[in-house]
Short mmCIF file of C-alpha atoms in Angstrom, two decimals:
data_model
loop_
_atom_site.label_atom_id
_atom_site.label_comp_id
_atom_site.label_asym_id
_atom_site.label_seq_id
_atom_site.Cartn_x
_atom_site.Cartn_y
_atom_site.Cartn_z
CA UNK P 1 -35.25 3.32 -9.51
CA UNK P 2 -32.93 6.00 -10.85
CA UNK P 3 -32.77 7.57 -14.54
CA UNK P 4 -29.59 5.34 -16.30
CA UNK P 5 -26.37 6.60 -16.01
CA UNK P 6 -23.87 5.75 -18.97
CA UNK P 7 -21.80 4.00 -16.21
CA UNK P 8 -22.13 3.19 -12.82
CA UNK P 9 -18.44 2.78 -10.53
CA UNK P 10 -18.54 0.82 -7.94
CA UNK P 11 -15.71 1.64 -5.54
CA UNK P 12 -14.39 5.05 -4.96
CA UNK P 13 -10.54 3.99 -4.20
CA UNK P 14 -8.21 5.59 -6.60
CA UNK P 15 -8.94 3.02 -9.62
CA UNK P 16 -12.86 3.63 -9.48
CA UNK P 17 -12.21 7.74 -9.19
CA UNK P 18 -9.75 7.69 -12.08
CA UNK P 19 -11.78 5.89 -14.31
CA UNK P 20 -14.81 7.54 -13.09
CA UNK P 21 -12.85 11.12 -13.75
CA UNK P 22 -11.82 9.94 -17.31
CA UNK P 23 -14.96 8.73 -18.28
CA UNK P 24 -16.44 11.73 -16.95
CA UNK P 25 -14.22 13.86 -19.27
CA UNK P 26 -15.23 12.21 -22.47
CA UNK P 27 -19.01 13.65 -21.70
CA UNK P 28 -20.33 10.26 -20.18
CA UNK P 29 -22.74 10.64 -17.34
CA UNK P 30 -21.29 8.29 -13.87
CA UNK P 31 -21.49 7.76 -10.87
CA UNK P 32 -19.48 6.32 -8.03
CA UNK P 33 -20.59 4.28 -5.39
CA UNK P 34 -18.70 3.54 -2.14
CA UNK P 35 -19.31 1.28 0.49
CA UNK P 36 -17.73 3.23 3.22
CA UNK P 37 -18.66 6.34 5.06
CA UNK P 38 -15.41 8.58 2.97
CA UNK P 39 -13.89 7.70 -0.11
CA UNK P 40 -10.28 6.40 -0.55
CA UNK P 41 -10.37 2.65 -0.14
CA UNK P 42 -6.90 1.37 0.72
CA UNK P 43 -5.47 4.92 0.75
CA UNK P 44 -8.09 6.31 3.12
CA UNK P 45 -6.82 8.91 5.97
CA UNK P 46 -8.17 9.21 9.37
CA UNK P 47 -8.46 12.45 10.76
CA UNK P 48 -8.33 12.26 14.64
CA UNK P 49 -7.00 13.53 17.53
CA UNK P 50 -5.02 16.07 16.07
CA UNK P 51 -3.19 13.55 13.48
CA UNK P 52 -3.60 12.54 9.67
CA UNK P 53 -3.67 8.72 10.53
CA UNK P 54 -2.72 7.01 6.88
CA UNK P 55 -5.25 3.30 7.34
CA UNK P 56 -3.01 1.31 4.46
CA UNK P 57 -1.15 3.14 1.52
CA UNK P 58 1.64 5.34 2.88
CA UNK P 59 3.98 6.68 0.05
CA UNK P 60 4.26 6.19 -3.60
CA UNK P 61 7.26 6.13 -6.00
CA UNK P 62 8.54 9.48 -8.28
CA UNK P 63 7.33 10.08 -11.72
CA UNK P 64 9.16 6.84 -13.25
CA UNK P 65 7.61 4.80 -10.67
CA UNK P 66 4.00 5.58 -11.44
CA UNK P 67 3.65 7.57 -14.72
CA UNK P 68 0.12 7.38 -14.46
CA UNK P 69 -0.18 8.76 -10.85
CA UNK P 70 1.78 11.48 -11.44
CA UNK P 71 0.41 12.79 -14.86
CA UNK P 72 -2.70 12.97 -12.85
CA UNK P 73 -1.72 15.13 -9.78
CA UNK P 74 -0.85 17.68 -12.32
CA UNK P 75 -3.93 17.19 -14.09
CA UNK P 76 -5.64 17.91 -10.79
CA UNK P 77 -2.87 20.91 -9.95
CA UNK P 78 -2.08 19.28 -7.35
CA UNK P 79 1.30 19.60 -7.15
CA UNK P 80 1.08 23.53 -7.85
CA UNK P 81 2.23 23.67 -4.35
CA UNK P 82 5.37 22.07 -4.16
CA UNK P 83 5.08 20.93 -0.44
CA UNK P 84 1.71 19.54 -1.20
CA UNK P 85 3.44 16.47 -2.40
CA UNK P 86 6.70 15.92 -0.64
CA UNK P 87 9.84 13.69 -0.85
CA UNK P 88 10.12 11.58 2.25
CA UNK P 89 13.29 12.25 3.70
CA UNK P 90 14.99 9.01 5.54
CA UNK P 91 13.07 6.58 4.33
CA UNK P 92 13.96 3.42 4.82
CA UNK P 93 16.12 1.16 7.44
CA UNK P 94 16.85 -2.10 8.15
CA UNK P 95 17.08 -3.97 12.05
CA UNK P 96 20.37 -6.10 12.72
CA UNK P 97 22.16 -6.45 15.76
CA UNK P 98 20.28 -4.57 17.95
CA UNK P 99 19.88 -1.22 15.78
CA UNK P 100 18.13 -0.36 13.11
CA UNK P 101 20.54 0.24 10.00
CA UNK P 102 19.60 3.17 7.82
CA UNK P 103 19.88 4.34 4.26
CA UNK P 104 18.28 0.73 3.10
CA UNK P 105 16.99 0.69 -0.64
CA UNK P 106 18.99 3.46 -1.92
CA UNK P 107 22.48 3.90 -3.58
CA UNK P 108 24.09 5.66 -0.19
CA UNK P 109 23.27 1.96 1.84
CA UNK P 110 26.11 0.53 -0.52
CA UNK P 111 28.45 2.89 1.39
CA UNK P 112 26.86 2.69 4.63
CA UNK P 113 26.38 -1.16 4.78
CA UNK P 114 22.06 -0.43 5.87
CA UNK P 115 22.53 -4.25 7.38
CA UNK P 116 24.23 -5.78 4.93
CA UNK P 117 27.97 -6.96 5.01
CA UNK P 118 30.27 -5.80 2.10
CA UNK P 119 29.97 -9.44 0.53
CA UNK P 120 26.41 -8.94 0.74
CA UNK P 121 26.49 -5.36 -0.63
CA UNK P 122 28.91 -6.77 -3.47
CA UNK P 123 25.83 -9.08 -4.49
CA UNK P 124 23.26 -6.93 -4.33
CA UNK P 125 25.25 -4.64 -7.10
CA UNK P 126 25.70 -7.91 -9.07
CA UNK P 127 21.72 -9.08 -8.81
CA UNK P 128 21.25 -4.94 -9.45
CA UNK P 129 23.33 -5.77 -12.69
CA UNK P 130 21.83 -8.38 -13.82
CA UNK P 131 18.75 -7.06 -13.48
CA UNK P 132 19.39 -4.10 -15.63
CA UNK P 133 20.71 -6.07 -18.49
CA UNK P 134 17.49 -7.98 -18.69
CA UNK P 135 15.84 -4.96 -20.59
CA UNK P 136 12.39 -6.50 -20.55
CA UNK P 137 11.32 -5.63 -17.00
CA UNK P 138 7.96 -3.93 -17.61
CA UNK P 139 5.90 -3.54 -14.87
CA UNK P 140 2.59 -3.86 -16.95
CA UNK P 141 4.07 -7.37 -18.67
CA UNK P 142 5.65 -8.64 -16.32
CA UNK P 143 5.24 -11.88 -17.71
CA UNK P 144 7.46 -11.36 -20.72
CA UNK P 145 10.64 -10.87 -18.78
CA UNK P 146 13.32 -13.29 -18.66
CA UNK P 147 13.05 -13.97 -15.18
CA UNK P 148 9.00 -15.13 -15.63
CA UNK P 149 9.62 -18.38 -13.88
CA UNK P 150 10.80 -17.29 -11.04
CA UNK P 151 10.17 -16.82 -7.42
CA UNK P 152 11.94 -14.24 -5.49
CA UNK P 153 12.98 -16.80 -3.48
CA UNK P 154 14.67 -17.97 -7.07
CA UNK P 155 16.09 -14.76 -8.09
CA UNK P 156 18.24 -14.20 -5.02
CA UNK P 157 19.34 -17.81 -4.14
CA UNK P 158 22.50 -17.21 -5.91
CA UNK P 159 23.71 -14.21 -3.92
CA UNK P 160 24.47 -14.14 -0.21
CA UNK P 161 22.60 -14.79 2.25
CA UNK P 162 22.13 -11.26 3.83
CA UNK P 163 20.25 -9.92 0.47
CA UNK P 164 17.46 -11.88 1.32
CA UNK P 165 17.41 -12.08 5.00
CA UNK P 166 17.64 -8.52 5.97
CA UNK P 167 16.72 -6.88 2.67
CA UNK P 168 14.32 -8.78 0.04
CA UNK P 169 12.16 -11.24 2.32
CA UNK P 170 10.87 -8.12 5.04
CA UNK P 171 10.63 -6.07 1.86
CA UNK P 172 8.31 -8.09 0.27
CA UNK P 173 6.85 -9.12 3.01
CA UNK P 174 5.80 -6.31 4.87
CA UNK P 175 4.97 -4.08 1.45
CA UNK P 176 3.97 -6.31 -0.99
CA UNK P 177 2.58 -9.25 2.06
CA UNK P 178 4.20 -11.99 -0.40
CA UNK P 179 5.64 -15.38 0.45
CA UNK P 180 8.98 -15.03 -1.45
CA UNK P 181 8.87 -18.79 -1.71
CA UNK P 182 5.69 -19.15 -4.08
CA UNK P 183 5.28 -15.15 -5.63
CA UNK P 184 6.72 -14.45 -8.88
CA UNK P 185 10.17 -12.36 -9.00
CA UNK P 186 9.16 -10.66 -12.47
CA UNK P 187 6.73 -7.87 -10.54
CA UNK P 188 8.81 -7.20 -7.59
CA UNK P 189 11.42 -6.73 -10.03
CA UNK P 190 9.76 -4.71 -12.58
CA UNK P 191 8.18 -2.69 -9.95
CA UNK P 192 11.58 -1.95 -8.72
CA UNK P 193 13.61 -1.40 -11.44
CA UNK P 194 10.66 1.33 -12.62
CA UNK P 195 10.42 2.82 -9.12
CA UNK P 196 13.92 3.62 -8.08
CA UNK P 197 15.15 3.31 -4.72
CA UNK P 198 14.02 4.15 -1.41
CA UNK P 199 14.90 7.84 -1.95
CA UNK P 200 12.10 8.37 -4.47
CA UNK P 201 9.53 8.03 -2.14
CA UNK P 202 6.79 10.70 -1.17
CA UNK P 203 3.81 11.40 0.13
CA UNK P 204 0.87 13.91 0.10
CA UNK P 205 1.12 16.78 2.76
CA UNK P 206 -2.61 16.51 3.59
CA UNK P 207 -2.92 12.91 4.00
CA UNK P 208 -2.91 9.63 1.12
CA UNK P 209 -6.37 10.36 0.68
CA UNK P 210 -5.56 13.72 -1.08
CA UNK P 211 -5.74 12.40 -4.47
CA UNK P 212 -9.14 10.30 -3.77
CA UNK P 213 -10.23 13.59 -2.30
CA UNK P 214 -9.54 15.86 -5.28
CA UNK P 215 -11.18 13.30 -7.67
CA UNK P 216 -14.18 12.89 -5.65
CA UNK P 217 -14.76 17.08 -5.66
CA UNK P 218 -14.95 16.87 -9.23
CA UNK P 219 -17.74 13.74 -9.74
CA UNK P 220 -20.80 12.20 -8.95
CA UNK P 221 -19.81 10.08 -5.17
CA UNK P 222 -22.09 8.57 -3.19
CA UNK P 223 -20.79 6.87 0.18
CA UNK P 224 -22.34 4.69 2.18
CA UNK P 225 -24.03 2.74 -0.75
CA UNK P 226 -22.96 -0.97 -0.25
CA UNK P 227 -23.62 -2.39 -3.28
CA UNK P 228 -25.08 -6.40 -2.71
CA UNK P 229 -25.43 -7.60 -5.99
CA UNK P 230 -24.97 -6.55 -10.31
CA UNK P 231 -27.01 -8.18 -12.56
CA UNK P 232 -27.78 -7.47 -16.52
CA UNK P 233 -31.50 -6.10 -17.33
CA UNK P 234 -31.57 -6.26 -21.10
CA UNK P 235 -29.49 -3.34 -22.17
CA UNK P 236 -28.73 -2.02 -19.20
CA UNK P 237 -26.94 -3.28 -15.61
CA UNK P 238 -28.62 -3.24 -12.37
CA UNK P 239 -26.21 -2.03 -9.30
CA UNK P 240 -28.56 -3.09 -6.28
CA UNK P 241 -27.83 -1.89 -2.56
CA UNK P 242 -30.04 -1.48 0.71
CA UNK P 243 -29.62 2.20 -0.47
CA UNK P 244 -31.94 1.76 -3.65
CA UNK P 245 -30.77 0.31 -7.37
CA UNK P 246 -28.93 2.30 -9.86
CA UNK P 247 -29.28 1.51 -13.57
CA UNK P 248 -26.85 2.23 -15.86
CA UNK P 249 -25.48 1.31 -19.56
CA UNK P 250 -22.42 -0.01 -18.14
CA UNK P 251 -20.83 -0.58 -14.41
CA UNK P 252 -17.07 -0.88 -13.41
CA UNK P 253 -16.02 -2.77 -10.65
CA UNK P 254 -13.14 -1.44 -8.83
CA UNK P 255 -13.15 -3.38 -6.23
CA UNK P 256 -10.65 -6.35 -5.50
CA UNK P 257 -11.04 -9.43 -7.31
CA UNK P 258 -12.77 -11.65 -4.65
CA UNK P 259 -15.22 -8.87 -4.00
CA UNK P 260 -16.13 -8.26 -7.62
CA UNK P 261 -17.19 -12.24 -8.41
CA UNK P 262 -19.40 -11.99 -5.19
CA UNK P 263 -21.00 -9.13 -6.86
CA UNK P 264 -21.73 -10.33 -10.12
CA UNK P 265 -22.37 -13.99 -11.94
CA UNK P 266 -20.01 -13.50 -14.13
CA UNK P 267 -21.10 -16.00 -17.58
CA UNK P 268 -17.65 -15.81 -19.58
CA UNK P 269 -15.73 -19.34 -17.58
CA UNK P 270 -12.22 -17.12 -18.50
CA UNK P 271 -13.04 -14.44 -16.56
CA UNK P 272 -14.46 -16.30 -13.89
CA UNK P 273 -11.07 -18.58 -13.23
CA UNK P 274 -9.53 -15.20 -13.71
CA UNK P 275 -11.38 -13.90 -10.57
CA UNK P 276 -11.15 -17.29 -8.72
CA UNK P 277 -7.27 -17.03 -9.34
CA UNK P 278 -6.60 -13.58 -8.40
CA UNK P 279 -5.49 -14.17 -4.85
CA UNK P 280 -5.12 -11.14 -1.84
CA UNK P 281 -3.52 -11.45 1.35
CA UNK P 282 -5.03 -9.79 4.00
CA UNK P 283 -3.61 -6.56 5.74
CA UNK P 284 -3.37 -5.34 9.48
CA UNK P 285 -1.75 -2.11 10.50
CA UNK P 286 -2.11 -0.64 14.42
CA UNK P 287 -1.83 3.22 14.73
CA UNK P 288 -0.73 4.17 17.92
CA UNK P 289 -0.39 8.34 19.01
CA UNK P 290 2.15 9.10 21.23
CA UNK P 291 2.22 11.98 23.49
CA UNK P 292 6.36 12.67 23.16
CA UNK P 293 8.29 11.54 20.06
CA UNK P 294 10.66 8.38 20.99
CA UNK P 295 13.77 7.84 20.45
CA UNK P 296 16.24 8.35 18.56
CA UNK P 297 14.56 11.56 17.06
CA UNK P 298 16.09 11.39 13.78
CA UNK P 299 15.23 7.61 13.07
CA UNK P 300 14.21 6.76 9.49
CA UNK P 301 10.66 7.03 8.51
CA UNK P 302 10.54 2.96 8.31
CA UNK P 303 12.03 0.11 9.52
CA UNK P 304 12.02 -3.63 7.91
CA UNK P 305 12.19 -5.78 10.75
CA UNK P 306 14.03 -9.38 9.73
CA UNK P 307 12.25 -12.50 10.47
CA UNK P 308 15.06 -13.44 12.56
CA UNK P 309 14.38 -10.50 14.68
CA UNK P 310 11.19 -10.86 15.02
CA UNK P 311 8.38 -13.58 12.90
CA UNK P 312 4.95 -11.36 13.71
CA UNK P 313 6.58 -7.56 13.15
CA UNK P 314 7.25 -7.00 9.94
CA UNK P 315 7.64 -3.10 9.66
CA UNK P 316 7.46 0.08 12.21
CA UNK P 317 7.03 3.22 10.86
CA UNK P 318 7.30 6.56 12.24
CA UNK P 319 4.44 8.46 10.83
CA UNK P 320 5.70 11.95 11.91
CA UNK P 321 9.33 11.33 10.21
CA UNK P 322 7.49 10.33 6.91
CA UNK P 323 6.01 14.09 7.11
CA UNK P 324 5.93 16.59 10.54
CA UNK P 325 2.73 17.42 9.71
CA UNK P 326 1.15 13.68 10.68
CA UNK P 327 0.77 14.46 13.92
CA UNK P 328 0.73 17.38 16.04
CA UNK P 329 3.98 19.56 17.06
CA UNK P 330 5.63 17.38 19.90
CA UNK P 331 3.59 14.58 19.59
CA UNK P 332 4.50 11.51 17.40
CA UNK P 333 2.03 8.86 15.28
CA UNK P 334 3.95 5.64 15.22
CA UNK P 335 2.58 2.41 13.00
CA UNK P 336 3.21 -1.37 13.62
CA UNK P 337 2.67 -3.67 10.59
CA UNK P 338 2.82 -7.06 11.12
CA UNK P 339 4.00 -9.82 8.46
CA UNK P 340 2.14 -11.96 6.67
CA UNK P 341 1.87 -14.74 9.74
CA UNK P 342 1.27 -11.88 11.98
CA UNK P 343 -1.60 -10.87 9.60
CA UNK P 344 -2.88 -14.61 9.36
CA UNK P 345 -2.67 -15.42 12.96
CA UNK P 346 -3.95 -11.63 14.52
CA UNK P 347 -6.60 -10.27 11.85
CA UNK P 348 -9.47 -11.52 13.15
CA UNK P 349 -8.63 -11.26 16.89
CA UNK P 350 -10.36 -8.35 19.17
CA UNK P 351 -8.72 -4.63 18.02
CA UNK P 352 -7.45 -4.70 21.91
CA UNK P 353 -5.52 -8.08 21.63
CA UNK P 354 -4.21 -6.92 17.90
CA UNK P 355 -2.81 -3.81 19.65
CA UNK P 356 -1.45 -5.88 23.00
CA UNK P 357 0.26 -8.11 20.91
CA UNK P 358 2.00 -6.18 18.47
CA UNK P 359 2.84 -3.34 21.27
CA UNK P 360 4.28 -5.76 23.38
CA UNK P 361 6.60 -6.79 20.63
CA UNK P 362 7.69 -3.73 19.20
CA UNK P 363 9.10 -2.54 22.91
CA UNK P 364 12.88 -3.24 22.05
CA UNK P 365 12.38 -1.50 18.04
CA UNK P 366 10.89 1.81 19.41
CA UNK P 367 13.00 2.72 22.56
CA UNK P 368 10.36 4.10 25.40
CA UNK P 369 7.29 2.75 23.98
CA UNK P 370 6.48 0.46 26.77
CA UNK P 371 7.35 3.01 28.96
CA UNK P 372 5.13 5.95 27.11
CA UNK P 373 2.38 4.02 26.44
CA UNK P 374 0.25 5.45 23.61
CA UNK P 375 -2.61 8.19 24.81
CA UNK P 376 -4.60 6.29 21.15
CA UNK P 377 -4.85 3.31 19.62
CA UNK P 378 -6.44 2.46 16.23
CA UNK P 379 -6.19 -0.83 14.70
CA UNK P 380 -7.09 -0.83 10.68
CA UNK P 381 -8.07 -4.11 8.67
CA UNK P 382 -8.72 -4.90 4.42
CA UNK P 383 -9.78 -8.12 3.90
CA UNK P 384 -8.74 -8.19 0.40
CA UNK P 385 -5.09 -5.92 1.21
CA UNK P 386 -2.74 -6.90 -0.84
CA UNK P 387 -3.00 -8.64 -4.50
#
């Protein structure tokens, strides 16, 4: 048995590294533990045959999106290089009638119609309006806005039909993996109204894992150390693993909400309903490399695909488009995420059947797929994906 840290992080996603590097700078002694083989969690990047394969996160908002985020990339001097973290460029488009619509999410789609008709477009400014005049959308209280009550489902009812058929149910379906019938419209909204549109989006040059990557240069990280069990020993906490116990003064869990009451007994029956009640939904993502770019070459970097269009597909996403240097020069990296049934009825299926499946039904949303045929396939899976 170890010497005791002052605090012992288990998880090295970018919640257990932060707190691990801000602990860290107040003098305390910690270490991170991390299941896996490299650190990163849901924002983990494969590095493999020739490409920077992204297995869940894939962009993150601009500074009003995610204060936090961004205060500590320049902490880290990270974005010293200004192409280390880049805007991505054609973002987001919609699927109706046969095409796929772009400019979706960001003020230029209310010119360019990205799917929706002008009555539709009329209503989104008017729910956009509304929305504004709130004033109490916070995305750390969400519960104190106006709109607490709600469903999504709720929030748009009033407005045509199009807003939440080819606009708010495949958005919050295929990045959030929400029901819009039963999740609460007070995040989604908050989270948007922070965030911005489509057009604030970006990415790290080198891969989502950059940030994890930085932090973990800078502390204590030890992978491969599956943690089984966290008990209290007195004044200290046990953190026990196959890989030998770690004491330490105090542990964080940073690890999603099911996972952490497996870990530990927790005595306090408010925290425990809190853990029973935090609900995930699981999250399924096929990576497929592609020896010639398809077309059209200039397609948006993602695609919502409607329900009606499709009830297992939820969104396709050009890898290369979101930054060229994803996959090699003349090669593409294309990703198929299905929705929340897809998810349900595919996660547990062979990788080979996941991949068949959602191949076969992205044919007629990526022109020359079929015909292609990827030269890799990887097929990525989290349990606990979404909360």
């Amino acid at each position: 048995m170890s010497a005791p840290l002052d605090v012992a992080v288990v998880g090295a996603g970018p919640a257990g590294l932060a707190t691990a590097y801000a602990l860290a700078g107040q003098g305390r002694t910690v270490r991170v533990l991390e299941a896996a083989g490299a650190v990163g969690g849901r924002m983990r990047t494969v590095r493999e045959h020739g490409c920077l394969i992204d297995t869940g996160a894939e962009m993150f908002p601009g500074r009003a999106g995610y204060p936090a985020t961004w205060r500590l990339i320049a902490d880290l001097g990270l974005d010293r290089d200004p192409a280390a973290v880049s805007n991505v460029r054609d973002a987001l488009a919609v699927w109706r009638d046969g095409r796929a619509r772009p400019n979706a999410g960001r003020p230029l789609g209310l010119l360019t119609g990205a799917g929706l008709s002008l009555r539709a477009r009329a209503d989104l400014m008017r729910l956009r309006v509304r929305l504004a005049r709130l004033g109490d959308l916070d995305p750390d209280r969400p519960e104190r806005a106006g709109i607490a009550e709600e469903t999504v489902a709720d929030l748009v009812r009033p407005y045509h039909p199009d807003v939440y058929d080819y606009l708010v149910h495949p958005l919050v379906s295929g990045f959030f993996g929400w029901d819009p019938a039963r999740s609460a419209a007070a995040p989604f909204a908050a989270h948007l109204a922070a965030s911005g549109g489509s057009h604030t989006w970006h990415t790290y040059r080198d891969g989502m894992d950059t940030l994890a990557r930085a932090l973990a240069d800078r502390l204590d990280v030890t992978t491969d150390h599956p943690v089984t069990r966290v008990a209290v020993d007195g004044d200290a906490v046990r953190v026990e693993s196959p890989r030998g116990t770690v004491t330490a003064r105090a542990v964080v869990l940073a690890v999603p909400a099911p996972v952490a009451a497996r870990l530990y007994d927790e005595p306090r029956p408010a925290a425990r309903l809190f853990l029973a009640e935090c609900g995930y939904t699981p999250m399924l993502r096929v990576s497929l490399v592609l020896d010639a770019p398809p077309e059209p070459a200039r397609a948006s970097f993602a695609t919502l695909i409607p329900a009606a269009a499709d009830p297992l597909l939820n969104v396709v996403t050009r890898d290369h488009r979101k930054h060229p240097g994803r996959a090699p020069r003349g090669r593409a990296l294309i990703s198929l995420i299905p929705s929340p049934r897809g998810c349900r009825e595919l996660f547990d299926a062979p990788d080979r059947t996941v991949a068949e499946r959602l191949i076969a039904r992205a044919g007629r949303f990526v022109p020359g797929l079929d015909a292609a045929g990827p030269s890799h396939v990887r097929v990525h899976r989290f349990r606990h994906g979404l909360p």
